Amino acid sequence: MTTHTTDGSSDPNAYIDPPTMALRIPMQGAPGSPPMPVAPPTVPPQASAPAAEKPAASPGRNGMIMALGTMASRALGFVRSAMIVAALGSGPLGDTFNIANSLPNVVYMMLMGGVLASVFVPELVHAAQTHKDGGVAYTDRLLTICGVALVLLTVTAWFASPLIVDAYSGYPPGVKRDLTIAFARYCLPQIFFYGVFTLFGQVLNSRDRFGAMMWTPVLNNLVAIGVFGLYTVVGSNAQGVEQVTSSDTMLLGLGSTLGIVIQALGLLPSLRSSGFRWHPRFDWRGAGLGKPLRAAGWALLLVVVTQLSFAVISQLTARAGDLADDANLHLGLGNLAYTNAYQLFIVPQGVITISLVTALLPGMSRAATAGRYSRIGSDLSGMLRSSAAMIVPITVLLVALAAQITTIAYGHGKTTPGDTWVVAQVLIAFAIGLPAFCAQYALARGFYAMGDARTPFWLTVVSTGTNAGLSCVAFWLLEPRWIIIGMAVAQTVACLVSVTITGWALGRRLRSAPQPAEPAAAPDATLVLNTRRGKPTSGLEGGRVVTLHLAILLACVPGAVAAHWIAAWCGAGLLGNLAGLAAGSAAVLVSLFVFARPLGAGSAVAPLARKLRIPYPEPAAAAAGTAGRHRR
């Protein structure tokens, strides 16, 4: 495995494992292999690509920077969510604001979830490598045409806000629907600023600058916390939708939008320091924008399909809340409970998987440009194996300690113990599918690295169709108390179906892609393209990845049982739940480190132990196999 020093240089004979590196993941390029193409050396100063200015930082270090930023943002995000629940409650008032504020948020999640990021980063990297000006004019044109599209989309959404609210809420005419529309009109302009944030962030990512895009959401959360804190002081403190004043609506709606504006503007200093200066260009004809725009067209269709599924789920959760109220089940069994559980569920994906895959994507795009498709599979396989030691234990913790986690996050203000119980059950149902959810996200990026946005679209049709269809079944068959829990189970089943199909499709694509000749002997066997009866394989090693996940899961099970018992013994209340969460987490980690080696997962767990400064001997086979080179 090629290792990178802290300054980004490659040294096959040295291994640097600084405390700040969260994970070791396979680097692009092995000793003895042809170098990846770089930007032309003779580029005008204003157009120099970052790769020509300094060596790129290692994906592991970039992943750590993004993980820290994401963790800080997520932590403040939970404070923000707790403030919203404390101010508005988990009932109809909280649902109206949450649905309205989710409309632009959903567009943002789709963009960040791989649409613009996955489509445009490979194109920007390719332009920087192949265009004489380092891709400057290409980038300016691409941002200009996307900016125009964002303006049109935002204006159209604002005027169509009643139709959009009806599509996502299903509320009948009345005060509840009118309030949701009023909130939406203040919140929908966020679409433009979310888009600007995402586009500028992709420019930074293509230049191997990842920190700002993960840290500036902290500013948004700080603004939102201030807005809801101000509402609790000067607002009407309404108990129901009919008591909300126009001043309350303006404060909450405009305040939420202000946070997104500040988040987008927070990228400007990093853009300037990277040497990027955007100049609007409208000479689009013949500028080579056809390929990214066609890919963006498929990405747009992906968004449409996803939004249709989200609209179905949003309507079902809103109607489930109404059915629960009609049945006198005042437990927060509606949209907000489903959303709050989902926010907890996606934290590991944002902190670990998205950070690592985002750091890998530029390198995978360079590998695709060079025709080295096997590296895409080996990089993704290595990332999934490296992250398994954290994703699987977190999954176990979310299941075993769901009650403590949800009470700490949301058990404040107007929230009742019954409300947090519902969120905990939904979280458990979500968490069971977390490893598949993370793996599917990573595998889909392999298609985008190869410039293929069509296949992810059809894969999304299958996954979202499965989720929406099973959610409808849960709504029709289950009692109001269990509807949103059943819908969370539907999400988990959809994740399992999606990762299976995505892994099969990507493996088939990588095996069929033409491969350049590999060197006869590489110093590190982990980067040698595997063969099967003389035929190249994809490098994904799906069986090995699944087996490793199962082994780590079995290693965590004894600790999960102990964690559940310890957390119950610690009692209720904030301090009791915090103590239970801390002690339960320690029990799972101890179980992981004790049983991983007998189950054959010691080499995957050892890097996590080192990061935690826990003495953990290397498995004998791994140590012997790497003698004289580096640690595994």
XYZ file of C-alpha atoms in Angstrom:
632
model
C 0.000 0.000 0.000
C 1.398 3.373 -0.928
C 1.691 5.600 2.098
C 1.683 9.343 2.213
C 3.529 11.550 4.612
C 1.837 14.417 6.317
C 2.897 16.827 3.621
C 1.259 14.703 0.962
C 4.407 13.202 -0.568
C 4.428 9.541 -1.441
C 6.954 7.278 0.222
C 6.540 3.523 -0.273
C 9.168 2.738 2.372
C 7.782 4.830 5.216
C 4.592 4.657 7.159
C 3.261 7.789 8.808
C 0.279 7.358 11.110
C -0.247 10.695 12.827
C -2.876 10.951 15.572
C -4.985 13.241 13.382
C -5.520 10.599 10.701
C -8.882 8.964 11.290
C -8.527 6.025 8.938
C -6.028 4.508 6.581
C -7.534 4.104 3.163
C -5.924 2.962 -0.070
C -4.147 5.732 -1.923
C -4.219 6.281 -5.645
C -1.239 4.770 -7.352
C 1.027 1.944 -6.326
C 4.812 1.799 -6.477
C 5.859 0.844 -9.936
C 2.623 1.849 -11.621
C 2.440 4.645 -14.185
C 1.808 8.000 -12.549
C -1.588 9.583 -12.706
C -1.834 12.501 -15.131
C -1.418 15.922 -13.618
C -2.313 19.394 -14.783
C -0.106 20.768 -17.561
C 2.990 22.355 -16.011
C 2.915 25.456 -18.179
C -0.273 27.130 -17.050
C -0.884 30.827 -16.632
C -0.524 31.863 -12.988
C -4.184 32.777 -12.615
C -5.252 29.415 -14.002
C -2.912 27.140 -12.113
C -4.616 24.076 -10.794
C -3.946 23.279 -7.188
C -2.268 20.039 -8.112
C 0.432 22.045 -9.871
C 0.942 24.298 -6.870
C 1.533 21.701 -4.184
C 1.154 17.964 -3.666
C -2.320 16.861 -2.756
C -2.902 15.904 0.831
C -3.593 12.265 1.522
C -7.224 11.096 1.422
C -6.881 9.895 5.019
C -5.885 13.356 6.233
C -8.562 15.026 4.114
C -11.113 12.568 5.458
C -10.135 13.450 9.012
C -10.475 17.190 8.355
C -13.934 16.672 6.909
C -14.925 14.262 9.663
C -14.026 16.779 12.357
C -15.973 19.519 10.602
C -18.944 17.224 10.111
C -18.858 16.144 13.752
C -18.834 19.757 14.920
C -21.694 20.606 12.585
C -23.694 17.514 13.591
C -23.197 18.248 17.282
C -24.531 21.761 16.837
C -27.236 20.333 14.586
C -28.543 18.294 17.484
C -28.527 21.398 19.667
C -30.479 23.123 16.911
C -32.958 20.236 16.676
C -33.373 20.240 20.436
C -34.055 23.995 20.325
C -36.701 23.500 17.609
C -38.430 20.737 19.565
C -38.240 22.731 22.800
C -39.702 25.832 21.099
C -42.321 24.250 18.847
C -42.925 20.786 20.325
C -43.346 17.471 18.508
C -46.981 18.016 17.557
C -48.701 19.780 14.640
C -46.817 23.081 15.084
C -43.438 21.342 14.925
C -44.597 19.333 11.909
C -45.656 22.438 9.937
C -42.294 24.160 10.369
C -40.340 20.961 9.800
C -42.111 20.175 6.525
C -41.682 23.739 5.218
C -38.028 23.935 6.216
C -37.372 20.458 4.808
C -38.356 21.467 1.274
C -35.100 23.339 0.517
C -33.191 20.984 2.817
C -34.177 18.021 0.672
C -32.796 19.701 -2.447
C -29.576 20.359 -0.551
C -29.309 16.755 0.638
C -29.739 15.524 -2.909
C -27.010 17.867 -4.125
C -24.650 16.965 -1.306
C -25.650 13.336 -1.554
C -23.843 12.992 -4.848
C -25.740 14.821 -7.581
C -23.690 17.956 -8.240
C -20.745 16.681 -6.208
C -20.450 13.385 -8.004
C -21.168 14.755 -11.472
C -19.130 17.954 -11.451
C -16.024 17.032 -9.445
C -14.885 14.439 -12.040
C -15.530 16.966 -14.837
C -13.613 19.740 -13.066
C -10.711 17.382 -12.334
C -10.670 16.213 -15.956
C -10.709 19.817 -17.225
C -7.843 20.771 -14.907
C -5.811 17.874 -16.299
C -6.524 18.315 -19.998
C -7.301 21.997 -20.713
C -4.466 24.364 -21.492
C -5.738 26.985 -19.029
C -6.130 24.452 -16.230
C -9.900 24.350 -16.699
C -10.521 27.954 -15.598
C -12.807 28.964 -18.481
C -14.597 25.626 -18.318
C -15.253 26.100 -14.595
C -16.533 29.648 -15.114
C -18.981 28.514 -17.802
C -20.173 25.544 -15.781
C -20.831 27.667 -12.691
C -22.607 30.318 -14.765
C -25.048 27.946 -16.391
C -25.716 26.232 -13.061
C -26.266 29.593 -11.361
C -28.855 30.558 -13.958
C -30.605 27.218 -13.444
C -30.615 27.764 -9.678
C -32.246 31.185 -10.023
C -34.981 29.772 -12.261
C -35.526 26.815 -9.936
C -35.771 29.005 -6.838
C -38.181 31.504 -8.375
C -40.366 28.729 -9.765
C -40.428 26.944 -6.396
C -41.379 30.146 -4.560
C -44.363 30.836 -6.797
C -45.374 27.172 -6.661
C -45.065 26.937 -2.882
C -48.764 26.024 -2.304
C -48.491 23.149 -4.776
C -45.218 21.966 -3.270
C -46.618 22.066 0.264
C -49.669 20.111 -0.874
C -47.415 17.520 -2.522
C -45.280 17.000 0.578
C -47.838 17.382 3.356
C -51.266 16.409 2.066
C -52.841 18.831 4.555
C -56.467 19.767 3.831
C -57.375 23.471 3.460
C -57.176 25.186 6.810
C -54.895 26.913 9.302
C -52.333 24.115 9.294
C -51.882 24.226 5.521
C -51.798 28.037 5.440
C -49.085 28.176 8.108
C -46.971 25.584 6.287
C -47.225 27.631 3.062
C -46.240 30.810 4.920
C -43.184 29.096 6.405
C -42.294 27.655 2.982
C -42.297 31.078 1.293
C -39.678 32.276 3.743
C -37.646 29.059 3.512
C -37.686 28.207 -0.209
C -35.126 30.911 -1.179
C -32.646 28.700 0.656
C -32.557 26.551 -2.491
C -30.451 29.154 -4.302
C -27.970 29.531 -1.447
C -27.757 25.783 -0.876
C -26.932 25.464 -4.583
C -24.280 28.194 -4.474
C -22.769 26.549 -1.414
C -22.662 23.181 -3.161
C -21.231 24.498 -6.449
C -18.475 26.515 -4.788
C -17.768 23.561 -2.537
C -17.208 21.317 -5.549
C -14.655 23.785 -6.922
C -12.802 23.519 -3.625
C -13.095 19.712 -3.582
C -11.716 19.445 -7.125
C -8.696 21.397 -5.844
C -8.280 19.012 -2.892
C -9.541 21.585 -0.399
C -12.181 19.881 1.697
C -12.237 21.599 5.081
C -14.310 24.713 4.404
C -17.307 22.866 2.995
C -17.525 20.728 6.117
C -16.926 23.546 8.613
C -19.114 26.372 7.324
C -22.383 24.542 8.221
C -21.335 25.268 11.807
C -22.164 28.922 11.078
C -25.627 27.951 9.860
C -26.341 25.970 13.012
C -25.141 28.798 15.241
C -27.495 31.223 13.493
C -30.408 28.782 13.799
C -29.735 28.228 17.493
C -29.740 31.993 17.991
C -32.989 32.393 16.039
C -34.897 29.788 18.045
C -33.405 31.088 21.257
C -34.669 34.544 20.298
C -38.088 33.095 19.495
C -38.387 31.585 22.963
C -37.719 35.053 24.414
C -39.690 37.416 22.153
C -42.069 35.068 20.295
C -45.644 34.278 21.181
C -44.691 30.816 22.534
C -47.663 29.426 20.641
C -49.065 26.091 21.758
C -50.898 25.383 18.480
C -50.846 26.343 14.805
C -53.751 28.772 15.216
C -51.783 30.839 17.771
C -48.731 31.520 15.573
C -48.483 35.192 14.582
C -47.134 36.656 11.356
C -44.155 38.000 13.327
C -43.387 34.495 14.586
C -43.554 33.147 11.045
C -41.208 35.827 9.717
C -38.702 35.384 12.531
C -38.487 31.607 12.191
C -38.594 31.544 8.380
C -36.202 34.397 7.606
C -33.905 33.401 10.459
C -33.565 29.893 9.041
C -32.812 31.301 5.581
C -30.238 33.722 6.987
C -28.239 30.781 8.324
C -27.975 29.271 4.835
C -26.884 32.610 3.354
C -24.067 32.882 5.888
C -23.103 29.266 5.257
C -22.686 29.938 1.527
C -20.749 33.167 2.062
C -18.434 31.347 4.456
C -16.781 29.574 1.498
C -15.542 32.788 -0.099
C -12.309 33.124 1.949
C -11.252 29.570 1.038
C -12.086 30.159 -2.617
C -9.929 33.261 -2.691
C -7.036 31.550 -0.913
C -7.171 28.718 -3.457
C -6.661 31.237 -6.255
C -10.148 30.836 -7.670
C -11.854 33.882 -9.171
C -15.207 33.359 -10.804
C -16.007 35.392 -13.920
C -19.500 34.786 -15.371
C -19.323 33.497 -18.931
C -22.279 32.975 -21.219
C -20.393 31.619 -24.272
C -21.723 28.138 -23.661
C -22.014 26.922 -27.246
C -19.159 24.650 -28.302
C -17.515 24.868 -24.881
C -17.647 21.144 -24.128
C -20.464 21.427 -21.594
C -22.584 18.771 -23.281
C -21.167 15.846 -21.304
C -21.592 17.323 -17.797
C -25.007 18.709 -18.682
C -26.147 15.322 -19.957
C -24.849 13.786 -16.748
C -26.580 16.564 -14.811
C -29.765 15.730 -16.699
C -29.622 12.193 -15.358
C -28.788 13.601 -11.944
C -31.834 15.867 -12.201
C -34.001 12.877 -13.043
C -32.498 11.162 -10.010
C -33.561 14.123 -7.876
C -37.060 14.010 -9.339
C -37.407 10.308 -8.556
C -36.035 10.798 -5.069
C -38.335 13.730 -4.462
C -41.345 11.723 -5.564
C -40.407 9.081 -3.029
C -39.771 11.709 -0.369
C -43.125 13.339 -1.114
C -44.858 9.992 -0.580
C -43.032 9.393 2.692
C -43.575 12.978 3.888
C -47.292 12.734 3.203
C -47.551 9.363 4.899
C -45.733 10.527 8.028
C -47.864 13.690 8.201
C -51.059 11.647 7.808
C -49.782 9.125 10.363
C -49.500 11.980 12.858
C -53.090 13.022 12.132
C -54.318 9.435 12.571
C -52.486 9.187 15.889
C -54.071 12.440 17.102
C -57.513 11.190 16.060
C -56.859 8.019 18.071
C -55.796 10.121 21.107
C -52.236 8.802 20.878
C -50.358 11.954 21.849
C -46.889 10.495 21.377
C -45.466 12.499 18.481
C -46.149 9.763 15.927
C -45.800 12.036 12.897
C -43.343 13.658 10.521
C -41.104 15.291 13.132
C -40.417 12.038 14.994
C -39.508 10.300 11.724
C -37.258 13.208 10.720
C -35.527 13.465 14.107
C -34.718 9.746 14.087
C -33.402 10.027 10.534
C -31.132 12.906 11.542
C -29.530 10.694 14.173
C -29.326 7.780 11.755
C -27.382 9.621 9.059
C -24.709 11.047 11.377
C -22.259 8.136 10.902
C -22.672 8.328 7.141
C -21.924 12.066 7.153
C -18.996 11.880 9.570
C -17.313 8.740 8.226
C -18.534 7.586 4.812
C -19.172 10.908 3.064
C -15.919 12.374 4.403
C -13.837 9.442 3.154
C -15.594 9.060 -0.191
C -15.432 12.799 -0.891
C -11.693 12.683 -0.267
C -11.343 9.656 -2.567
C -13.510 10.940 -5.421
C -10.946 13.261 -7.084
C -8.381 10.457 -7.034
C -10.858 7.928 -8.399
C -11.722 10.396 -11.143
C -8.040 10.699 -12.050
C -7.790 6.898 -12.096
C -10.794 6.714 -14.434
C -9.233 9.331 -16.707
C -6.094 7.173 -16.870
C -8.188 4.061 -17.599
C -7.267 2.349 -14.334
C -10.756 1.232 -13.379
C -9.520 -1.549 -11.106
C -8.215 1.116 -8.729
C -11.756 2.390 -8.249
C -12.860 -1.005 -6.985
C -9.833 -1.523 -4.760
C -10.140 1.978 -3.286
C -13.821 1.497 -2.476
C -13.202 -1.967 -1.044
C -10.382 -0.664 1.146
C -12.504 2.236 2.366
C -15.416 -0.049 3.264
C -13.116 -2.420 5.156
C -11.373 0.432 6.968
C -14.622 2.101 7.992
C -16.294 -1.159 9.122
C -14.537 -0.984 12.485
C -16.474 2.214 13.223
C -19.705 1.837 11.230
C -20.656 -1.552 12.706
C -20.019 -0.638 16.390
C -21.969 2.584 15.890
C -24.824 0.548 14.450
C -24.783 -1.657 17.529
C -24.761 1.377 19.820
C -27.698 2.977 18.001
C -29.714 -0.214 18.511
C -28.674 -0.977 22.097
C -28.744 2.591 23.441
C -31.437 4.198 21.295
C -33.460 5.290 24.331
C -30.499 7.099 25.900
C -29.413 8.712 22.630
C -32.857 10.054 21.740
C -33.520 11.332 25.253
C -30.217 13.209 25.311
C -30.838 14.674 21.853
C -34.539 15.506 22.022
C -35.849 15.004 25.553
C -36.186 18.699 26.360
C -38.811 21.424 26.535
C -42.258 20.299 25.402
C -41.084 16.782 24.566
C -42.553 13.975 26.668
C -41.002 10.556 27.458
C -43.547 9.050 25.079
C -42.250 11.288 22.270
C -38.648 10.169 22.780
C -39.767 6.522 22.992
C -41.232 6.814 19.508
C -38.050 8.394 18.118
C -35.993 5.618 19.754
C -38.026 2.864 18.095
C -37.788 4.554 14.698
C -34.033 4.974 15.203
C -33.599 1.266 15.947
C -35.449 0.346 12.764
C -33.291 2.770 10.742
C -30.011 1.731 12.380
C -30.245 -1.921 11.370
C -29.702 -0.828 7.760
C -26.874 1.635 8.477
C -23.954 -0.464 7.096
C -25.883 -1.106 3.877
C -26.861 2.579 3.650
C -23.229 3.689 3.953
C -21.927 1.034 1.567
C -24.497 1.879 -1.110
C -23.507 5.547 -0.982
C -19.846 4.680 -1.441
C -20.411 2.190 -4.252
C -22.579 4.632 -6.222
C -19.661 7.087 -6.272
C -17.736 4.548 -8.338
C -20.111 5.135 -11.260
C -19.833 8.914 -10.924
C -16.027 8.690 -10.926
C -16.310 7.027 -14.348
C -18.598 9.802 -15.599
C -21.674 7.559 -15.524
C -24.766 9.242 -14.036
C -27.278 7.051 -15.894
C -26.714 3.843 -13.928
C -27.095 5.526 -10.496
C -30.411 6.931 -11.721
C -31.848 3.490 -12.461
C -30.445 2.129 -9.224
C -32.152 4.996 -7.400
C -35.442 4.164 -9.105
C -35.217 0.671 -7.605
C -34.224 1.801 -4.094
C -36.669 4.708 -3.774
C -39.457 2.676 -5.348
C -38.857 -0.089 -2.823
C -38.820 2.390 0.062
C -41.966 4.230 -1.033
C -43.851 1.038 -1.868
C -43.084 -0.674 1.425
C -43.851 2.541 3.317
C -47.310 2.567 1.725
C -47.788 -1.039 2.809
C -46.830 -0.102 6.374
C -49.268 2.828 6.330
C -52.142 0.670 5.076
C -51.583 -2.381 7.266
C -50.299 -1.085 10.609
C -52.081 0.641 13.460
C -51.329 4.373 13.976
C -48.949 3.587 16.853
C -46.667 1.549 14.572
C -46.926 3.273 11.179
C -43.764 5.391 11.211
C -41.800 2.557 12.834
C -42.904 0.287 10.015
C -41.893 2.955 7.501
C -38.402 3.008 9.038
C -38.234 -0.756 8.547
C -39.167 -0.141 4.908
C -36.156 2.180 4.595
C -33.884 -0.542 5.971
C -35.204 -3.160 3.544
C -34.716 -0.693 0.686
C -31.095 -0.144 1.784
C -30.377 -3.870 1.725
C -31.926 -4.252 -1.725
C -30.090 -1.177 -3.023
C -26.599 -2.120 -1.811
C -26.967 -5.618 -3.256
C -27.956 -4.372 -6.697
C -25.441 -1.495 -6.681
C -22.538 -3.776 -5.708
C -23.468 -6.287 -8.405
C -23.807 -3.597 -11.085
C -20.551 -1.827 -10.184
C -18.626 -5.092 -10.022
C -19.903 -6.082 -13.446
C -19.005 -2.663 -14.843
C -15.486 -2.708 -13.441
C -14.826 -6.246 -14.673
C -15.960 -5.388 -18.189
C -13.980 -2.124 -18.423
C -10.735 -2.302 -20.441
C -7.733 -2.458 -18.129
C -4.189 -1.298 -18.846
C -1.414 -3.791 -18.275
C -0.462 -4.106 -14.621
C 3.182 -4.329 -13.551
C 4.480 -7.882 -13.314
C 5.240 -7.570 -9.604
C 4.151 -4.874 -7.207
C 5.850 -4.418 -3.816
C 2.495 -4.410 -2.000
C 0.192 -7.321 -2.711
C -2.858 -5.391 -1.520
C -2.861 -3.339 -4.706
C -2.309 -6.195 -7.178
C -5.354 -6.719 -9.356
C -6.905 -9.994 -8.293
C -7.510 -12.657 -10.899
C -10.063 -15.400 -11.159
C -9.185 -18.166 -13.606
C -7.017 -15.688 -15.484
C -9.722 -13.035 -15.708
C -9.489 -9.673 -13.907
C -11.908 -9.025 -11.077
C -13.497 -5.770 -10.040
C -11.332 -5.299 -6.949
C -14.444 -4.780 -4.805
C -14.052 -8.109 -2.977
C -17.673 -8.113 -1.879
C -17.466 -11.426 -0.048
C -14.500 -10.244 1.993
C -16.228 -6.964 2.877
C -19.467 -8.675 3.974
C -17.601 -11.312 6.000
C -15.623 -8.612 7.803
C -18.788 -6.693 8.691
C -20.402 -9.845 10.080
C -17.312 -10.702 12.130
C -17.204 -7.227 13.676
C -20.933 -7.433 14.388
C -20.505 -10.733 16.249
C -17.616 -9.233 18.208
C -19.848 -6.358 19.360
C -22.910 -8.405 20.376
C -21.738 -9.326 23.921
C -20.916 -5.695 24.568
C -24.304 -4.619 23.250
C -26.088 -6.865 25.755
C -23.942 -5.491 28.574
C -24.454 -1.907 27.342
C -28.231 -2.258 27.395
C -28.150 -3.596 30.967
C -25.651 -0.960 32.176
C -27.648 1.908 30.648
C -30.843 0.705 32.337
C -28.992 0.464 35.660
C -27.711 4.064 35.335
C -31.286 5.336 35.455
C -33.184 8.155 33.770
C -32.557 11.882 33.651
C -29.912 13.705 31.648
C -26.997 12.662 33.867
C -28.194 9.066 34.046
C -28.583 8.839 30.270
C -25.170 10.405 29.683
C -23.568 7.967 32.122
C -25.388 5.052 30.502
C -24.315 6.145 27.032
C -20.665 6.532 28.080
C -20.503 3.240 29.994
C -22.429 1.365 27.309
C -20.124 2.662 24.585
C -17.110 1.503 26.586
C -18.664 -1.952 26.969
C -19.169 -2.286 23.210
C -15.586 -1.184 22.507
C -14.180 -3.648 25.023
C -16.232 -6.430 23.460
C -15.044 -5.397 19.999
C -11.353 -5.457 20.914
C -11.607 -8.725 22.869
C -13.512 -10.794 20.305
C -12.322 -9.269 17.001
C -9.071 -11.245 16.857
C -10.650 -14.687 17.434
C -13.220 -13.881 14.769
C -10.544 -12.869 12.237
C -11.224 -9.106 12.281
C -8.192 -8.057 14.315
C -6.400 -6.335 11.429
C -9.452 -4.183 10.736
C -9.875 -3.205 14.377
C -6.185 -2.507 15.090
C -6.120 0.945 13.381
C -9.119 2.070 15.472
C -7.362 0.910 18.640
C -4.276 2.922 17.708
C -6.336 6.050 17.137
C -7.850 5.593 20.588
C -4.350 5.039 22.043
C -5.310 1.531 23.165
C -2.568 -1.137 23.127
C -3.690 -3.708 20.619
C -1.218 -6.199 19.132
C -1.251 -6.762 15.424
C -2.464 -10.160 14.184
C 0.552 -12.389 13.636
C -0.172 -12.990 9.961
C -0.514 -9.315 9.190
C 2.615 -8.413 11.107
C 4.652 -11.111 9.399
C 3.319 -10.239 6.010
C 4.285 -6.607 6.317
C 7.680 -6.955 7.969
C 10.089 -4.420 6.626
C 7.406 -2.342 4.933
C 4.744 -0.796 7.132
C 2.040 -1.598 9.613
C -1.301 -2.872 8.402
